[in-house]
Amino acid sequence: MKLKLCFLALFSFCISVTAQEYFPKNDGVKTKNSNYTAFKNAKIYVSPTKIIDNGTLLIQNGKVVGVGSSVSIPENSVTVDLEGKYIYPSFIDMYSDFGIEEPKKAQSSNTPQYDASREGYYWNDHIMPENRAIDKFSYDNKEAKELVEAGFGVVNTHISDGIVRGTSAIIALNENSTNSERILTQEASQFLSFEKSKSSRQSYPTSLMGAIALLRQMYYDAQWYEGGNADGKDLSLEALNKNKSLPQIFVAGDKFNDLRADKLADEFNLNYIIKGGGNEFERIEEIAQTNTSYIIPLDFPTAYDVTDPYIANKIALEEMLLWNQAPTNPKVLAENNITFAFTASDNKKKTEFKSNLIKAVSYGLDKTKALEALTTTPATLLNKSDEIGSLEKGHYANFLITSGDVFEKETTLYENWVQGNKHVVNDMNTIDIRGKYTLTLNGESYDLTINGEPKKVKSTLKKGDSKIGSDIDYSNGWLNLFYNPEGEANKNEYIRLSSKITAEGNLKGTATLTNGKTTSWTATKNTSEEKDEDDKKDDNEQPKLFPVSYPNKAYGVKTLPEQETILFKNATVWTSEDAGVLENTDVLIKNGKITKIGKDLSSGGATVIDATGKHLTAGIIDEHSHIAAASINEAGHNSSAEVTIEDVVNPDDSDIYRNLSGGVTTIQILHGSANPIGGRSAIIKLKWGEDADGLLLNNRPKFIKFALGENVKQSNWGASNTIRFPQTRMGVEQVFTDYFQRAKEYDEQWKAFNGLSSSKKSKAKAPRYDVEMETLAEILNKERFISCHSYVQSEINMLMKVADKFDFNINTFTHILEGYKVADKMKEHGVGGSTFSDWWAYKYEVNDAIPYNAAIMHNQGITVAINSDDGEMSRRLNQEAAKTVKYGGMSEEEAWKFVTINPAKLLHLDDRIGSIKEGKDADLVLWSEHPMSVYAIAEKTIIEGAVYYDYEKMKETEKEVQQTKNELINMMISEKNKGVKTQAPKIKEDEEFHCDTLIYQL
């Protein structure tokens, strides 16, 4: 029935569009006005690069029929003389939800929804390519007025809801017409995002990486469906394939999400137009390399109210820098030849759009580029450059009439014509009285400033340095000014000034005093040459801009460190190899590698470091970490093998720098423990300042996180989370068995299909490519390794038996706090253990943990590592390793291997990192004293021959950070003193991820 109603509504709409010419008219005469309107003597911007001085614009029937310096004006023309005025194409906003009611939030429920609520559509409710904005569009006169007054004539509106949102519609903001003329394109572009639908409760995805994985699988499914391989109908995939020829607009909203979206597009040979977040300047090189177009908001942060020194000290430097630097974003994009359009969507008040546009220009944005971003660029990106975006002949008559340069603060927007219909913003005939005056009354002089918009002026009245409260009204050609005279006891008595305005310039009129008597007054307008010193200073003064660092926050670097040739002399070298600890030994690193180890070494051109009395070790490796990621758990399914932490690596995490200060050089970022089969991990080197791809280790082995115990069966998730399988430890085993059996069958199916001849393949239906099953098949084929979160011995035994059944090995049991109970079985299976040094009894299933665990497993011949699973502990893993000397009697050399060569072995990277050996990566740490001492300081942390952390430089940087903050605080105080709007301070708390953290995205 719903489909029938939709069809009837669509049919009715089509009739209204095609039949309007022959509709009967009973509310007046039907004669159509075909007169011309000619606007002459204006400076006309036909396009940003085609400008006509003293030109004529001729329009008829909503279209431009002529433009130039010598246009012939027909007899039946209405002529408008615009001498001294400017004409621009009206602006286009290609990211809007104009006229679309905000989707209603799904009815709340304590019980999660794991399955889709719709039949015949994609298996996930957040994928809705079948949605059409045109079906939900209703012209909003109030919102249209705001947009028109901001200079916009056309918007590309969409349903702002869901990961795939469906198609948009291009709408002309013509209040004097109907939808039959306003709707320029019914299906203009397809919108996508990383944001879930408000109208669905379906749990998956619960994370950013889940959203990326969902989109990835969706594209594979669309290709498979288009090939005719599916047995049933999927209306979502049909719509997705139908819409793929349209411009694809991806709502990212942040520099890193910009890059994530582009990376996804590259996987499927797509070209997204990306709606950014305004912070692209912070990673401009990577943004430029995307070679795509952007939609950029002009919503700059306001200064913080930092008058309270205690609160001011709590504001993060990165937030202050964003305030200082964000207005440069458009300029930086333009300088890097990045195509972009502007949007007013993020401006809560559309009046702020103009002021921010002017601010962007004042910060260096070229005016031509600015105009392109509002006109020709969005028109081209929407494939509508033959109709909108310029004032060429045949285009819609969408244009602005202004008093001057549209990018100047003093310029007034008089009219916004859309499809040949006039929308008056400010009456062109209203005399502009704004300016500075010297007001004289009864021999007394005052300074009067009139500013604001021409139709809504504001007044400031001063006597010397004293400000006098005043109010002003300017309408119907009359000026009325009210103020309470200085020194009057009765604050309810006012002097009233009135004046009939007949021309620009000086003012004069009648004043009614507080005693009722009348007298005359005058106000002499100051000329532009008579600006006071404060005005001149404001006009010429450019704000101090702080340089961008990488990351753009405290301790960020201006340039990335480069590989050096370094010779360490006379160090105590902890090799983590059979050579043991070498006293008074030299180590030479060159081209990112350890090239020589010995005594009395020399190397021309090397930086020589006297390491006498100091200790040199391999960089610490953390096998189990959750830092440097934007999300950590995908909890929407009991298996999330399709997701990968590599999609959400966060290079801006300050924990990277903190870990470097503790001598850590390599970590494995593991998925959390929200489900038995978790997501794929990311192995990174802590190259502070690099982008996400620059952190990822080259030629890295493949890992995935599994989990056992309380978390995966949702023991502590609350009473409402009891419907997802499994809910028992027995069920966990069945999940593993079921998934591996399915993966085995999946792998066999694909091998059989790929074994067919070309002719047979063309006739056969291809199996569905399933990223989740592909990942599990890699485990079966011994191409991917498992790190499994574990506690209780029974489950540890269980998973080893499941692995034996399917003929593969578990690589690492992490946590493994009851490993001492099953160490013999672990040795027989060939699995390693990555454990805590001395954590126990922090939850029920850890009650039997003991601090001797690592030593007992090691003594059984198991490869053992000490991990952190904690952003704070990871920077003191050197001390955690030392605890095994106390608990278990480990030798210092073997204890040190627990955080160097042993985790390297568990990560299958021991041929590259984890020890000091010739030919290995130069990942080294120079310690001030014994590396396991609580007094030891990591003086230098080196990765591949580049110094990423230097203790002395850190102390210098700390002073620079405080100095920068102080300067920014003073700049913000200055802004407040000028009367500029400020915002309350926001204290940003860093979120620390753990195995059980459930956050969609940082």
CSV table of N, CA and C in Angstrom, one decimal, residues 675-776:
chain,number,residue,atom,x,y,z
A,675,ASN,N,33.7,-9.1,21.7
A,675,ASN,CA,33.1,-10.2,21.1
A,675,ASN,C,34.2,-11.3,20.9
A,676,PRO,N,33.8,-12.6,20.8
A,676,PRO,CA,34.7,-13.7,20.7
A,676,PRO,C,35.7,-13.5,19.5
A,677,ILE,N,35.2,-13.1,18.3
A,677,ILE,CA,36.1,-12.8,17.2
A,677,ILE,C,36.1,-11.3,17.0
A,678,GLY,N,37.2,-10.7,17.3
A,678,GLY,CA,37.3,-9.3,17.2
A,678,GLY,C,37.8,-8.8,15.8
A,679,GLY,N,38.4,-7.6,15.8
A,679,GLY,CA,38.8,-7.1,14.5
A,679,GLY,C,40.3,-7.3,14.3
A,680,ARG,N,40.8,-6.9,13.1
A,680,ARG,CA,42.2,-7.1,12.8
A,680,ARG,C,43.0,-5.9,13.5
A,681,SER,N,44.2,-6.2,13.8
A,681,SER,CA,45.0,-5.3,14.5
A,681,SER,C,45.9,-4.4,13.6
A,682,ALA,N,46.5,-3.4,14.1
A,682,ALA,CA,47.5,-2.6,13.4
A,682,ALA,C,48.8,-2.6,14.2
A,683,ILE,N,49.9,-2.8,13.4
A,683,ILE,CA,51.2,-2.7,14.0
A,683,ILE,C,51.9,-1.5,13.5
A,684,ILE,N,52.2,-0.6,14.5
A,684,ILE,CA,52.8,0.7,14.1
A,684,ILE,C,54.1,1.0,14.8
A,685,LYS,N,54.9,1.8,14.2
A,685,LYS,CA,56.1,2.4,14.9
A,685,LYS,C,55.7,3.8,15.3
A,686,LEU,N,56.2,4.2,16.4
A,686,LEU,CA,55.7,5.5,17.0
A,686,LEU,C,56.4,6.7,16.5
A,687,LYS,N,56.2,6.9,15.2
A,687,LYS,CA,56.9,8.0,14.5
A,687,LYS,C,56.0,9.3,14.7
A,688,TRP,N,56.3,9.9,15.8
A,688,TRP,CA,55.5,11.1,16.2
A,688,TRP,C,55.6,12.2,15.1
A,689,GLY,N,54.4,12.6,14.6
A,689,GLY,CA,54.4,13.6,13.6
A,689,GLY,C,54.0,13.1,12.2
A,690,GLU,N,54.1,11.8,12.0
A,690,GLU,CA,53.7,11.2,10.8
A,690,GLU,C,52.2,11.1,10.7
A,691,ASP,N,51.7,10.8,9.5
A,691,ASP,CA,50.3,10.6,9.3
A,691,ASP,C,50.0,9.1,9.6
A,692,ALA,N,48.8,8.7,9.5
A,692,ALA,CA,48.4,7.3,9.9
A,692,ALA,C,49.2,6.3,9.0
A,693,ASP,N,49.2,6.5,7.7
A,693,ASP,CA,49.9,5.5,6.9
A,693,ASP,C,51.4,5.5,7.2
A,694,GLY,N,52.0,6.6,7.6
A,694,GLY,CA,53.4,6.7,8.0
A,694,GLY,C,53.7,6.0,9.2
A,695,LEU,N,52.7,5.8,10.1
A,695,LEU,CA,52.9,5.0,11.3
A,695,LEU,C,52.9,3.5,11.1
A,696,LEU,N,52.1,3.0,10.2
A,696,LEU,CA,52.0,1.6,9.9
A,696,LEU,C,53.3,1.0,9.5
A,697,LEU,N,53.6,-0.1,10.1
A,697,LEU,CA,54.9,-0.8,9.7
A,697,LEU,C,54.8,-1.4,8.3
A,698,ASN,N,55.8,-1.2,7.5
A,698,ASN,CA,55.9,-1.7,6.2
A,698,ASN,C,56.0,-3.3,6.2
A,699,ASN,N,55.3,-3.9,5.3
A,699,ASN,CA,55.4,-5.4,5.2
A,699,ASN,C,55.1,-6.1,6.5
A,700,ARG,N,54.1,-5.6,7.2
A,700,ARG,CA,53.7,-6.1,8.5
A,700,ARG,C,53.0,-7.4,8.4
A,701,PRO,N,53.2,-8.3,9.3
A,701,PRO,CA,52.4,-9.5,9.4
A,701,PRO,C,50.9,-9.2,9.7
A,702,LYS,N,50.1,-10.2,9.4
A,702,LYS,CA,48.6,-10.0,9.7
A,702,LYS,C,48.2,-10.6,11.0
A,703,PHE,N,47.5,-9.8,11.8
A,703,PHE,CA,47.0,-10.3,13.1
A,703,PHE,C,45.6,-10.0,13.3
A,704,ILE,N,44.9,-10.7,14.2
A,704,ILE,CA,43.5,-10.4,14.5
A,704,ILE,C,43.4,-10.7,16.0
A,705,LYS,N,42.4,-10.0,16.6
A,705,LYS,CA,42.2,-10.2,18.1
A,705,LYS,C,41.0,-11.1,18.3
A,706,PHE,N,41.2,-12.2,19.1
A,706,PHE,CA,40.1,-13.0,19.6
A,706,PHE,C,40.0,-12.7,21.1
A,707,ALA,N,38.9,-13.2,21.7
A,707,ALA,CA,38.7,-12.9,23.1
A,707,ALA,C,37.9,-14.0,23.8
A,708,LEU,N,38.2,-14.3,25.0
A,708,LEU,CA,37.4,-15.3,25.9
A,708,LEU,C,37.0,-14.6,27.1
A,709,GLY,N,36.1,-15.2,27.9
A,709,GLY,CA,35.8,-14.7,29.2
A,709,GLY,C,34.5,-13.9,29.3
A,710,GLU,N,34.5,-13.0,30.4
A,710,GLU,CA,33.4,-12.3,30.8
A,710,GLU,C,32.9,-11.3,29.7
A,711,ASN,N,33.9,-10.6,29.1
A,711,ASN,CA,33.5,-9.5,28.2
A,711,ASN,C,32.7,-10.0,27.0
A,712,VAL,N,33.2,-11.1,26.4
A,712,VAL,CA,32.5,-11.6,25.2
A,712,VAL,C,31.2,-12.1,25.4
A,713,LYS,N,30.9,-12.6,26.6
A,713,LYS,CA,29.5,-13.1,26.9
A,713,LYS,C,28.7,-12.1,27.6
A,714,GLN,N,29.2,-10.8,27.6
A,714,GLN,CA,28.5,-9.7,28.1
A,714,GLN,C,28.1,-9.8,29.6
A,715,SER,N,28.9,-10.4,30.4
A,715,SER,CA,28.6,-10.6,31.8
A,715,SER,C,28.3,-9.3,32.5
A,716,ASN,N,29.1,-8.3,32.2
A,716,ASN,CA,29.0,-7.1,32.9
A,716,ASN,C,28.4,-5.9,32.1
A,717,TRP,N,27.6,-6.3,31.1
A,717,TRP,CA,27.1,-5.2,30.2
A,717,TRP,C,25.7,-4.7,30.7
A,718,GLY,N,25.2,-5.3,31.7
A,718,GLY,CA,23.8,-4.9,32.2
A,718,GLY,C,22.8,-5.9,31.8
A,719,ALA,N,21.7,-5.9,32.5
A,719,ALA,CA,20.6,-6.9,32.4
A,719,ALA,C,20.0,-6.8,31.0
A,720,SER,N,20.0,-5.7,30.3
A,720,SER,CA,19.4,-5.6,29.0
A,720,SER,C,20.2,-6.3,27.9
A,721,ASN,N,21.5,-6.5,28.1
A,721,ASN,CA,22.3,-7.0,27.0
A,721,ASN,C,22.5,-8.5,27.2
A,722,THR,N,21.4,-9.2,27.0
A,722,THR,CA,21.4,-10.7,27.2
A,722,THR,C,20.8,-11.4,26.0
A,723,ILE,N,20.7,-10.7,24.8
A,723,ILE,CA,20.1,-11.4,23.7
A,723,ILE,C,21.1,-11.7,22.6
A,724,ARG,N,22.3,-11.2,22.7
A,724,ARG,CA,23.3,-11.6,21.7
A,724,ARG,C,24.0,-12.9,22.1
A,725,PHE,N,24.1,-13.8,21.1
A,725,PHE,CA,24.8,-15.0,21.4
A,725,PHE,C,26.3,-14.8,21.2
A,726,PRO,N,27.2,-15.3,22.1
A,726,PRO,CA,26.9,-16.2,23.2
A,726,PRO,C,26.7,-15.5,24.5
A,727,GLN,N,26.0,-16.2,25.4
A,727,GLN,CA,25.9,-15.7,26.8
A,727,GLN,C,26.5,-16.6,27.8
A,728,THR,N,27.2,-17.6,27.3
A,728,THR,CA,27.9,-18.5,28.2
A,728,THR,C,29.3,-18.9,27.6
A,729,ARG,N,30.1,-19.4,28.4
A,729,ARG,CA,31.5,-19.8,28.0
A,729,ARG,C,31.3,-21.0,27.0
A,730,MET,N,30.3,-21.8,27.2
A,730,MET,CA,30.0,-22.9,26.3
A,730,MET,C,29.7,-22.4,24.9
A,731,GLY,N,28.9,-21.3,24.9
A,731,GLY,CA,28.5,-20.7,23.7
A,731,GLY,C,29.6,-20.1,22.9
A,732,VAL,N,30.6,-19.6,23.6
A,732,VAL,CA,31.8,-19.0,23.0
A,732,VAL,C,32.5,-20.0,22.1
A,733,GLU,N,32.6,-21.3,22.6
A,733,GLU,CA,33.2,-22.3,21.8
A,733,GLU,C,32.4,-22.6,20.6
A,734,GLN,N,31.1,-22.6,20.7
A,734,GLN,CA,30.3,-22.8,19.5
A,734,GLN,C,30.4,-21.7,18.4
A,735,VAL,N,30.6,-20.5,18.9
A,735,VAL,CA,30.8,-19.4,18.0
A,735,VAL,C,32.1,-19.7,17.1
A,736,PHE,N,33.2,-20.0,17.8
A,736,PHE,CA,34.4,-20.3,17.1
A,736,PHE,C,34.3,-21.5,16.1
A,737,THR,N,33.7,-22.5,16.6
A,737,THR,CA,33.5,-23.7,15.7
A,737,THR,C,32.6,-23.4,14.5
A,738,ASP,N,31.5,-22.7,14.7
A,738,ASP,CA,30.6,-22.3,13.6
A,738,ASP,C,31.3,-21.4,12.6
A,739,TYR,N,32.0,-20.4,13.1
A,739,TYR,CA,32.6,-19.5,12.1
A,739,TYR,C,33.7,-20.1,11.3
A,740,PHE,N,34.5,-21.0,12.0
A,740,PHE,CA,35.6,-21.6,11.3
A,740,PHE,C,35.1,-22.6,10.3
A,741,GLN,N,34.0,-23.3,10.6
A,741,GLN,CA,33.4,-24.3,9.7
A,741,GLN,C,32.9,-23.5,8.4
A,742,ARG,N,32.2,-22.4,8.7
A,742,ARG,CA,31.7,-21.6,7.6
A,742,ARG,C,32.9,-21.0,6.7
A,743,ALA,N,33.9,-20.6,7.4
A,743,ALA,CA,35.1,-20.1,6.7
A,743,ALA,C,35.7,-21.1,5.8
A,744,LYS,N,35.8,-22.3,6.4
A,744,LYS,CA,36.4,-23.5,5.6
A,744,LYS,C,35.5,-23.7,4.3
A,745,GLU,N,34.2,-23.8,4.5
A,745,GLU,CA,33.3,-24.0,3.3
A,745,GLU,C,33.4,-22.9,2.4
A,746,TYR,N,33.5,-21.7,2.9
A,746,TYR,CA,33.6,-20.5,2.0
A,746,TYR,C,34.9,-20.5,1.2
A,747,ASP,N,36.0,-20.9,1.8
A,747,ASP,CA,37.3,-21.0,1.2
A,747,ASP,C,37.3,-22.0,0.1
A,748,GLU,N,36.7,-23.2,0.4
A,748,GLU,CA,36.6,-24.2,-0.6
A,748,GLU,C,35.7,-23.8,-1.8
A,749,GLN,N,34.6,-23.1,-1.5
A,749,GLN,CA,33.7,-22.6,-2.6
A,749,GLN,C,34.5,-21.7,-3.5
A,750,TRP,N,35.3,-20.8,-3.0
A,750,TRP,CA,36.0,-19.9,-3.8
A,750,TRP,C,37.1,-20.6,-4.6
A,751,LYS,N,37.8,-21.5,-4.0
A,751,LYS,CA,38.8,-22.3,-4.7
A,751,LYS,C,38.2,-23.1,-5.8
A,752,ALA,N,37.1,-23.6,-5.6
A,752,ALA,CA,36.4,-24.4,-6.7
A,752,ALA,C,36.0,-23.4,-7.8
A,753,PHE,N,35.5,-22.3,-7.5
A,753,PHE,CA,35.1,-21.3,-8.5
A,753,PHE,C,36.3,-20.8,-9.3
A,754,ASN,N,37.4,-20.5,-8.6
A,754,ASN,CA,38.6,-20.0,-9.3
A,754,ASN,C,39.3,-21.0,-10.1
A,755,GLY,N,39.0,-22.3,-9.8
A,755,GLY,CA,39.5,-23.4,-10.6
A,755,GLY,C,38.8,-23.7,-11.9
A,756,LEU,N,37.7,-23.0,-12.1
A,756,LEU,CA,36.9,-23.2,-13.3
A,756,LEU,C,37.6,-22.5,-14.5
A,757,SER,N,37.3,-23.1,-15.7
A,757,SER,CA,37.9,-22.4,-16.9
A,757,SER,C,37.1,-21.1,-17.1
A,758,SER,N,37.6,-20.3,-18.0
A,758,SER,CA,37.0,-19.0,-18.2
A,758,SER,C,35.6,-19.1,-18.7
A,759,SER,N,35.4,-20.0,-19.6
A,759,SER,CA,34.0,-20.2,-20.2
A,759,SER,C,33.1,-20.7,-19.1
A,760,LYS,N,33.5,-21.6,-18.3
A,760,LYS,CA,32.6,-22.1,-17.2
A,760,LYS,C,32.4,-21.0,-16.2
A,761,LYS,N,33.4,-20.2,-15.9
A,761,LYS,CA,33.2,-19.1,-14.9
A,761,LYS,C,32.2,-18.1,-15.4
A,762,SER,N,32.2,-17.8,-16.7
A,762,SER,CA,31.2,-16.8,-17.2
A,762,SER,C,29.8,-17.3,-17.1
A,763,LYS,N,29.6,-18.6,-17.0
A,763,LYS,CA,28.2,-19.1,-16.9
A,763,LYS,C,27.8,-19.4,-15.4
A,764,ALA,N,28.8,-19.5,-14.5
A,764,ALA,CA,28.5,-19.8,-13.1
A,764,ALA,C,28.3,-18.6,-12.3
A,765,LYS,N,27.5,-18.7,-11.3
A,765,LYS,CA,27.3,-17.6,-10.3
A,765,LYS,C,28.5,-17.5,-9.4
A,766,ALA,N,29.1,-16.4,-9.3
A,766,ALA,CA,30.3,-16.2,-8.4
A,766,ALA,C,29.8,-16.2,-6.9
A,767,PRO,N,30.6,-16.8,-6.0
A,767,PRO,CA,30.3,-16.7,-4.6
A,767,PRO,C,30.4,-15.2,-4.2
A,768,ARG,N,29.7,-14.9,-3.1
A,768,ARG,CA,29.7,-13.6,-2.6
A,768,ARG,C,31.0,-13.4,-1.8
A,769,TYR,N,31.7,-12.2,-2.2
A,769,TYR,CA,33.0,-11.9,-1.5
A,769,TYR,C,32.6,-11.4,-0.1
A,770,ASP,N,33.1,-12.0,0.9
A,770,ASP,CA,32.7,-11.7,2.3
A,770,ASP,C,34.0,-11.4,3.0
A,771,VAL,N,34.2,-10.1,3.4
A,771,VAL,CA,35.5,-9.7,4.1
A,771,VAL,C,35.7,-10.5,5.4
A,772,GLU,N,34.6,-10.7,6.1
A,772,GLU,CA,34.7,-11.4,7.4
A,772,GLU,C,35.2,-12.8,7.1
A,773,MET,N,34.6,-13.6,6.2
A,773,MET,CA,35.0,-14.9,5.9
A,773,MET,C,36.4,-15.0,5.3
A,774,GLU,N,36.8,-14.0,4.5
A,774,GLU,CA,38.1,-13.9,3.9
A,774,GLU,C,39.2,-13.9,5.0
A,775,THR,N,38.9,-13.1,6.0
A,775,THR,CA,39.8,-12.9,7.2
A,775,THR,C,40.0,-14.2,7.9
A,776,LEU,N,38.9,-14.9,8.2
A,776,LEU,CA,39.0,-16.2,8.9
A,776,LEU,C,39.6,-17.3,8.0
